[in-house]
XYZ file of N, CA and C in Angstrom:
576
model
N -13.447 5.250 19.885
C -12.136 5.614 19.343
C -11.580 4.495 18.476
N -11.676 3.283 19.005
C -11.154 2.144 18.243
C -11.947 1.927 16.960
N -13.244 2.124 17.029
C -14.063 1.966 15.832
C -13.648 3.003 14.785
N -13.354 4.240 15.234
C -12.894 5.265 14.306
C -11.573 4.854 13.684
N -10.663 4.323 14.486
C -9.359 3.871 13.975
C -9.551 2.775 12.924
N -10.427 1.852 13.237
C -10.683 0.751 12.299
C -11.296 1.292 11.018
N -12.242 2.232 11.152
C -12.859 2.820 9.963
C -11.823 3.551 9.113
N -10.959 4.333 9.767
C -9.912 5.046 9.036
C -8.972 4.077 8.332
N -8.619 3.003 9.030
C -7.728 2.013 8.427
C -8.402 1.378 7.221
N -9.675 1.027 7.380
C -10.415 0.450 6.251
C -10.514 1.435 5.094
N -10.747 2.703 5.416
C -10.835 3.730 4.384
C -9.520 3.839 3.622
N -8.404 3.821 4.369
C -7.093 3.882 3.728
C -6.865 2.662 2.846
N -7.279 1.501 3.323
C -7.121 0.286 2.529
C -7.936 0.366 1.241
N -9.170 0.884 1.330
C -9.989 1.026 0.138
C -9.336 1.983 -0.856
N -8.789 3.100 -0.344
C -8.123 4.052 -1.232
C -6.906 3.430 -1.898
N -6.122 2.711 -1.106
C -4.940 2.058 -1.674
C -5.346 1.014 -2.714
N -6.418 0.278 -2.426
C -6.898 -0.718 -3.393
C -7.324 -0.054 -4.692
N -8.033 1.079 -4.588
C -8.466 1.754 -5.811
C -7.267 2.301 -6.579
N -6.249 2.807 -5.854
C -5.033 3.285 -6.531
C -4.325 2.125 -7.219
N -4.249 1.001 -6.532
C -3.615 -0.173 -7.128
C -4.381 -0.630 -8.368
N -5.702 -0.602 -8.294
C -6.494 -1.004 -9.449
C -6.244 -0.071 -10.630
N -6.139 1.238 -10.363
C -5.879 2.168 -11.467
C -4.483 1.958 -12.026
N -3.499 1.651 -11.172
C -2.151 1.370 -11.667
C -2.138 0.090 -12.501
N -2.875 -0.908 -12.048
C -2.946 -2.160 -12.803
C -3.633 -1.910 -14.138
N -4.653 -1.076 -14.147
C -5.325 -0.744 -15.409
C -4.347 -0.050 -16.352
N -3.526 0.857 -15.825
C -2.508 1.508 -16.652
C -1.495 0.513 -17.156
N -1.107 -0.403 -16.288
C -0.152 -1.441 -16.690
C -0.759 -2.322 -17.771
N -2.035 -2.695 -17.604
C -2.713 -3.504 -18.613
C -2.854 -2.742 -19.926
N -3.056 -1.425 -19.840
C -3.141 -0.617 -21.043
C -1.823 -0.693 -21.809
N -0.707 -0.645 -21.077
C 0.594 -0.740 -21.736
C 0.797 -2.121 -22.346
N 0.184 -3.140 -21.763
C 0.298 -4.485 -22.289
C -0.576 -4.676 -23.528
N -1.563 -3.846 -23.687
C -2.501 -4.031 -24.791
C -1.958 -3.393 -26.070
N -2.837 -3.260 -27.059
C -2.468 -2.691 -28.351
C -2.354 -1.176 -28.303
N -2.552 -0.574 -27.160
C -2.484 0.875 -27.059
C -1.046 1.380 -26.935
N -0.078 0.487 -26.785
C 1.318 0.893 -26.623
C 1.789 1.724 -27.816
N 1.514 1.301 -29.056
C 1.952 2.152 -30.172
C 1.351 3.560 -30.114
N 0.107 3.667 -29.673
C -0.531 4.973 -29.548
C 0.187 5.811 -28.493
N 0.494 5.193 -27.371
C 1.212 5.897 -26.311
C 2.582 6.347 -26.812
N 3.252 5.481 -27.539
C 4.569 5.830 -28.071
C 4.477 6.987 -29.062
N 3.447 6.966 -29.898
C 3.270 8.074 -30.838
C 3.053 9.384 -30.095
N 2.282 9.328 -29.018
C 2.050 10.528 -28.214
C 3.342 11.023 -27.589
N 4.167 10.097 -27.112
C 5.459 10.489 -26.547
C 6.346 11.117 -27.615
N 6.324 10.539 -28.796
C 7.170 11.045 -29.884
C 6.747 12.437 -30.332
N 5.465 12.769 -30.173
C 5.009 14.108 -30.552
C 5.656 15.171 -29.677
N 5.853 14.834 -28.396
C 6.390 15.810 -27.451
C 7.894 15.761 -27.289
N 8.533 14.668 -27.703
C 9.970 14.539 -27.478
C 10.578 13.627 -28.533
N 11.863 13.822 -28.737
C 12.569 12.954 -29.686
C 12.939 11.647 -28.988
N 13.366 10.667 -29.804
C 13.767 9.379 -29.250
C 14.945 9.567 -28.303
N 15.869 10.437 -28.679
C 17.028 10.706 -27.825
C 16.619 11.276 -26.476
N 15.670 12.212 -26.483
C 15.197 12.792 -25.229
C 14.502 11.737 -24.370
N 13.736 10.892 -25.018
C 13.038 9.836 -24.289
C 14.049 8.895 -23.648
N 15.081 8.508 -24.423
C 16.114 7.616 -23.879
C 16.889 8.283 -22.750
N 17.173 9.582 -22.910
C 17.867 10.297 -21.817
C 17.021 10.297 -20.552
N 15.717 10.502 -20.709
C 14.829 10.489 -19.548
C 14.805 9.107 -18.900
N 14.803 8.054 -19.755
C 14.894 6.689 -19.220
C 16.152 6.539 -18.385
N 17.234 7.028 -18.950
C 18.522 6.888 -18.267
C 18.472 7.607 -16.916
N 17.896 8.812 -16.883
C 17.762 9.538 -15.615
C 16.953 8.727 -14.610
N 15.839 8.160 -15.089
C 14.993 7.350 -14.204
C 15.742 6.118 -13.712
N 16.509 5.528 -14.623
C 17.224 4.305 -14.252
C 18.415 4.581 -13.351
N 18.960 5.783 -13.414
C 20.064 6.127 -12.509
C 19.602 6.072 -11.059
N 18.325 6.321 -10.864
C 17.771 6.258 -9.522
C 17.647 4.821 -9.032
N 17.697 3.883 -9.981
C 17.560 2.473 -9.640
C 18.839 1.752 -10.041
N 18.928 0.506 -9.708
C 20.136 -0.275 -9.990
C 20.078 -0.962 -11.346
N 19.220 -0.547 -12.246
C 19.027 -1.225 -13.518
C 19.802 -0.570 -14.658
N 20.553 0.461 -14.376
C 21.217 1.223 -15.426
C 22.191 0.361 -16.215
N 22.877 -0.537 -15.553
C 23.866 -1.394 -16.228
C 23.176 -2.247 -17.299
N 22.068 -2.858 -16.943
C 21.328 -3.692 -17.889
C 20.816 -2.852 -19.059
N 20.336 -1.645 -18.782
C 19.848 -0.753 -19.824
C 20.968 -0.398 -20.797
N 22.123 -0.026 -20.280
C 23.247 0.340 -21.135
C 23.701 -0.840 -21.988
N 23.722 -2.030 -21.407
C 24.115 -3.215 -22.167
C 23.120 -3.493 -23.294
N 21.849 -3.387 -23.015
C 20.818 -3.650 -24.019
C 20.916 -2.644 -25.165
N 21.029 -1.370 -24.827
C 21.135 -0.342 -25.863
C 22.409 -0.545 -26.673
N 23.498 -0.853 -25.985
C 24.770 -1.084 -26.678
C 24.663 -2.261 -27.640
N 24.073 -3.346 -27.167
C 23.898 -4.522 -28.026
C 23.047 -4.194 -29.257
N 21.949 -3.482 -29.034
C 21.068 -3.131 -30.149
C 21.782 -2.232 -31.151
N 22.481 -1.241 -30.651
C 23.163 -0.307 -31.545
C 24.323 -0.968 -32.284
N 25.063 -1.821 -31.583
C 26.188 -2.493 -32.231
C 25.719 -3.408 -33.358
N 24.687 -4.186 -33.110
C 24.201 -5.098 -34.153
C 23.660 -4.315 -35.344
N 22.913 -3.229 -35.077
C 22.395 -2.414 -36.169
C 23.534 -1.705 -36.905
N 24.525 -1.217 -36.161
C 25.643 -0.504 -36.777
C 26.458 -1.446 -37.656
N 26.723 -2.672 -37.183
C 27.468 -3.645 -37.979
C 26.746 -3.936 -39.297
N 25.450 -4.136 -39.201
C 24.667 -4.412 -40.407
C 24.691 -3.213 -41.348
N 24.590 -2.042 -40.783
C 24.568 -0.814 -41.583
C 25.931 -0.566 -42.222
N 27.025 -0.802 -41.468
C 28.372 -0.548 -41.975
C 28.792 -1.589 -43.004
N 28.270 -2.797 -42.910
C 28.674 -3.847 -43.847
C 28.054 -3.668 -45.224
N 27.090 -2.818 -45.351
C 26.452 -2.574 -46.645
C 26.706 -1.123 -47.051
N 27.869 -0.831 -47.679
C 28.222 0.551 -47.970
C 27.351 1.222 -49.031
N 26.796 0.503 -49.933
C 26.038 1.129 -51.014
C 24.544 1.052 -50.812
N 24.076 1.306 -49.621
C 22.651 1.203 -49.357
C 21.876 2.335 -50.019
N 20.744 1.996 -50.519
C 19.867 2.994 -51.119
C 19.141 3.755 -50.012
N 18.553 4.866 -50.368
C 17.822 5.691 -49.400
C 16.703 4.902 -48.723
N 16.046 4.046 -49.489
C 14.951 3.252 -48.924
C 15.464 2.323 -47.833
N 16.605 1.714 -48.084
C 17.167 0.804 -47.089
C 17.596 1.557 -45.841
N 18.152 2.746 -46.048
C 18.533 3.562 -44.881
C 17.301 3.926 -44.059
N 16.243 4.331 -44.757
C 15.000 4.645 -44.046
C 14.473 3.433 -43.300
N 14.585 2.274 -43.940
C 14.136 1.038 -43.298
C 14.948 0.774 -42.032
N 16.274 0.992 -42.137
C 17.129 0.790 -40.958
C 16.793 1.791 -39.863
N 16.483 3.010 -40.248
C 16.101 4.016 -39.256
C 14.804 3.602 -38.559
N 13.867 3.094 -39.337
C 12.606 2.634 -38.751
C 12.844 1.477 -37.796
N 13.727 0.556 -38.204
C 14.043 -0.574 -37.326
C 14.692 -0.080 -36.037
N 15.586 0.910 -36.179
C 16.238 1.471 -34.991
C 15.211 2.118 -34.076
N 14.297 2.885 -34.656
C 13.249 3.515 -33.860
C 12.366 2.460 -33.194
N 12.043 1.400 -33.951
C 11.229 0.322 -33.378
C 11.966 -0.350 -32.231
N 13.281 -0.528 -32.396
C 14.076 -1.133 -31.322
C 14.099 -0.232 -30.098
N 14.250 1.057 -30.331
C 14.236 2.006 -29.214
C 12.880 1.995 -28.517
N 11.825 1.931 -29.317
C 10.481 1.884 -28.739
C 10.295 0.602 -27.931
N 10.840 -0.507 -28.460
C 10.724 -1.767 -27.732
C 11.479 -1.687 -26.407
N 12.664 -1.080 -26.416
C 13.431 -0.909 -25.179
C 12.627 -0.077 -24.194
N 12.030 0.978 -24.694
C 11.217 1.833 -23.828
C 10.043 1.050 -23.237
N 9.382 0.300 -24.101
C 8.240 -0.492 -23.646
C 8.662 -1.494 -22.577
N 9.770 -2.163 -22.814
C 10.246 -3.140 -21.833
C 10.588 -2.472 -20.509
N 11.200 -1.311 -20.560
C 11.535 -0.575 -19.332
C 10.271 -0.157 -18.590
N 9.278 0.297 -19.338
C 8.021 0.693 -18.698
C 7.345 -0.498 -18.037
N 7.369 -1.624 -18.727
C 6.765 -2.825 -18.148
C 7.506 -3.236 -16.887
N 8.820 -3.162 -16.947
C 9.624 -3.506 -15.771
C 9.334 -2.552 -14.627
N 9.310 -1.261 -14.933
C 9.014 -0.272 -13.897
C 7.606 -0.481 -13.344
N 6.655 -0.779 -14.240
C 5.277 -1.032 -13.791
C 5.208 -2.251 -12.890
N 5.945 -3.301 -13.255
C 5.972 -4.505 -12.418
C 6.565 -4.227 -11.049
N 7.612 -3.420 -11.014
C 8.240 -3.063 -9.738
C 7.273 -2.230 -8.902
N 6.578 -1.269 -9.561
C 5.614 -0.437 -8.844
C 4.482 -1.279 -8.274
N 3.987 -2.226 -9.052
C 2.903 -3.092 -8.578
C 3.382 -3.904 -7.372
N 4.617 -4.411 -7.458
C 5.154 -5.187 -6.345
C 5.273 -4.322 -5.095
N 5.774 -3.089 -5.252
C 5.892 -2.191 -4.103
C 4.519 -1.861 -3.517
N 3.555 -1.620 -4.376
C 2.205 -1.330 -3.889
C 1.615 -2.530 -3.171
N 1.887 -3.727 -3.697
C 1.413 -4.945 -3.052
C 2.025 -5.066 -1.654
N 3.325 -4.779 -1.554
C 3.997 -4.835 -0.255
C 3.414 -3.797 0.700
N 3.125 -2.588 0.185
C 2.518 -1.559 1.037
C 1.142 -1.998 1.519
N 0.364 -2.580 0.612
C -0.978 -3.045 0.986
C -0.882 -4.158 2.035
N 0.078 -5.071 1.854
C 0.270 -6.137 2.849
C 0.652 -5.551 4.198
N 1.535 -4.562 4.206
C 1.939 -3.926 5.464
C 0.740 -3.239 6.111
N -0.108 -2.588 5.308
C -1.289 -1.918 5.847
C -2.278 -2.939 6.406
N -2.435 -4.076 5.715
C -3.306 -5.131 6.235
C -2.773 -5.658 7.558
N -1.470 -5.822 7.638
C -0.852 -6.302 8.873
C -1.120 -5.304 10.006
N -0.950 -4.008 9.699
C -1.237 -2.986 10.714
C -2.708 -3.021 11.120
N -3.588 -3.208 10.148
C -5.020 -3.272 10.457
C -5.329 -4.477 11.345
N -4.668 -5.614 11.068
C -4.857 -6.799 11.912
C -4.386 -6.524 13.332
N -3.249 -5.837 13.467
C -2.751 -5.502 14.806
C -3.737 -4.605 15.537
N -4.264 -3.612 14.832
C -5.242 -2.705 15.450
C -6.480 -3.485 15.860
N -6.920 -4.420 14.996
C -8.092 -5.232 15.310
C -7.849 -6.073 16.559
N -6.665 -6.697 16.627
C -6.354 -7.508 17.815
C -6.318 -6.658 19.071
N -5.712 -5.481 18.965
C -5.672 -4.577 20.119
C -7.075 -4.187 20.547
N -7.921 -3.896 19.547
C -9.302 -3.513 19.849
C -10.029 -4.653 20.569
N -9.816 -5.884 20.110
C -10.452 -7.029 20.759
C -9.946 -7.199 22.190
N -8.623 -7.029 22.376
C -8.072 -7.136 23.731
C -8.647 -6.058 24.636
N -8.741 -4.829 24.125
C -9.286 -3.732 24.931
C -10.759 -3.961 25.256
N -11.508 -4.515 24.306
C -12.914 -4.825 24.583
C -13.027 -5.885 25.672
N -12.159 -6.888 25.614
C -12.177 -7.926 26.649
C -11.828 -7.321 28.010
N -10.841 -6.445 28.038
C -10.469 -5.790 29.291
C -11.610 -4.921 29.804
N -12.288 -4.233 28.882
C -13.410 -3.391 29.279
C -14.525 -4.237 29.901
N -14.829 -5.363 29.288
C -15.873 -6.237 29.839
C -15.480 -6.763 31.210
N -14.213 -7.128 31.371
C -13.745 -7.622 32.670
C -13.873 -6.535 33.724
N -13.504 -5.304 33.367
C -13.622 -4.196 34.317
C -15.087 -3.912 34.650
N -15.960 -4.015 33.668
C -17.386 -3.811 33.942
C -17.902 -4.873 34.914
N -17.458 -6.135 34.707
C -17.859 -7.193 35.642
C -17.343 -6.900 37.044
N -16.095 -6.464 37.153
C -15.524 -6.150 38.468
C -16.282 -5.016 39.143
N -16.614 -3.988 38.340
C -17.364 -2.858 38.894
C -18.733 -3.325 39.357
N -19.371 -4.171 38.551
C -20.693 -4.672 38.928
C -20.593 -5.522 40.195
N -19.585 -6.397 40.243
C -19.389 -7.231 41.430
C -19.125 -6.367 42.658
N -18.278 -5.343 42.482
C -17.957 -4.488 43.621
C -19.176 -3.669 44.035
N -20.009 -3.235 43.061
C -21.215 -2.482 43.426
C -22.204 -3.397 44.138
N -22.283 -4.696 43.718
C -23.152 -5.647 44.423
C -22.651 -5.840 45.849
N -21.337 -5.966 46.004
C -20.809 -6.161 47.372
C -21.003 -4.900 48.196
N -20.957 -3.719 47.581
C -21.201 -2.472 48.301
C -22.652 -2.438 48.777
N -23.590 -2.884 47.917
C -25.010 -2.915 48.317
C -25.218 -3.878 49.489
N -24.566 -5.035 49.411
C -24.687 -5.996 50.513
C -24.112 -5.411 51.797
N -22.988 -4.759 51.696
C -22.376 -4.134 52.884
C -23.270 -3.055 53.454
N -23.902 -2.284 52.554
C -24.794 -1.219 52.999
C -25.972 -1.812 53.772
N -26.559 -2.888 53.264
C -27.680 -3.536 53.961
C -27.230 -4.060 55.329
N -26.074 -4.696 55.367
C -25.560 -5.184 56.649
C -25.353 -4.040 57.639
N -24.788 -2.948 57.097
C -24.543 -1.791 57.972
C -25.863 -1.243 58.495
N -26.880 -1.168 57.628
C -28.183 -0.652 58.059
C -28.784 -1.566 59.129
N -28.657 -2.881 58.917
C -29.172 -3.823 59.921
C -28.425 -3.655 61.248
N -27.096 -3.518 61.127
C -26.290 -3.362 62.343
C -26.668 -2.085 63.063
N -26.845 -0.999 62.305
C -27.227 0.279 62.918
C -28.607 0.148 63.565
N -29.498 -0.561 62.881
C -30.843 -0.748 63.431
C -30.786 -1.528 64.743
N -29.964 -2.596 64.764
C -29.819 -3.383 65.994
C -29.199 -2.556 67.105
N -28.195 -1.753 66.716
C -27.558 -0.890 67.723
C -28.557 0.134 68.270
N -29.388 0.689 67.398
C -30.411 1.638 67.860
C -31.390 0.963 68.814
N -31.712 -0.250 68.445
C -32.626 -0.998 69.312
C -31.961 -1.257 70.663
N -30.692 -1.657 70.608
C -29.961 -1.944 71.849
C -29.796 -0.679 72.673
N -29.497 0.460 72.036
C -29.355 1.720 72.752
C -30.702 2.162 73.338
N -31.728 1.881 72.579
C -33.065 2.223 73.080
C -33.394 1.437 74.344
N -32.914 0.217 74.422
C -33.174 -0.620 75.602
C -32.388 -0.105 76.796
N -31.313 0.592 76.573
C -30.503 1.099 77.666
C -31.142 2.308 78.329
N -32.001 3.015 77.651
C -32.597 4.187 78.283
C -33.630 3.729 79.319
N -33.770 4.522 80.427
C -34.662 4.090 81.517
C -36.116 3.963 81.069
N -36.567 4.783 80.156
C -37.976 4.735 79.760
C -38.290 3.514 78.936
N -37.383 3.113 78.100
C -37.683 1.997 77.217
C -37.104 0.705 77.712
N -36.371 0.707 78.804
C -35.771 -0.528 79.299
C -36.860 -1.494 79.765
N -37.991 -1.019 80.168
C -39.074 -1.897 80.569
C -39.651 -2.622 79.358
N -39.573 -2.002 78.171
C -40.140 -2.608 76.968
C -39.208 -3.667 76.405
N -37.903 -3.594 76.669
C -36.962 -4.565 76.115
C -37.042 -5.825 76.839
């Protein structure tokens, strides 16, 4: 039973390790040059506004919403000031500003994903540590139970040895008593 428990625990640890490795690979992918590709794929399915709204929904679940709002506000205010201070901008400059705004939004998204990925990795690390701790406890319990089992086997063996000795003594005593009883009978009393 204990071996099965240990095997199951090890199996769970291996699965968690493989999940962690795949998450780290995804995190590393986001760190690499594939981020623009991922962003382009996101943009195909949703607008920047929808993506930011989804970020906000995700962040509402966490305590990071204040920092997100401040960052977006700072980015928009600086871009808006620059845009408002140049009233006669040509279409090319407006397009350039739009591209910069989109790049800033993409950077915010990337930073949020990295932060979320870092938090997820930390949580997974904590889960793995807790599972290792549980596995160590199970291992210690298994060792204690094995020691108790060996002690009980020794006691049983000792008690069975003492039972055999008692049985031999009893047989000898019965034999002596039979001999003594045999001497008491009139026919065999002459032989004793």
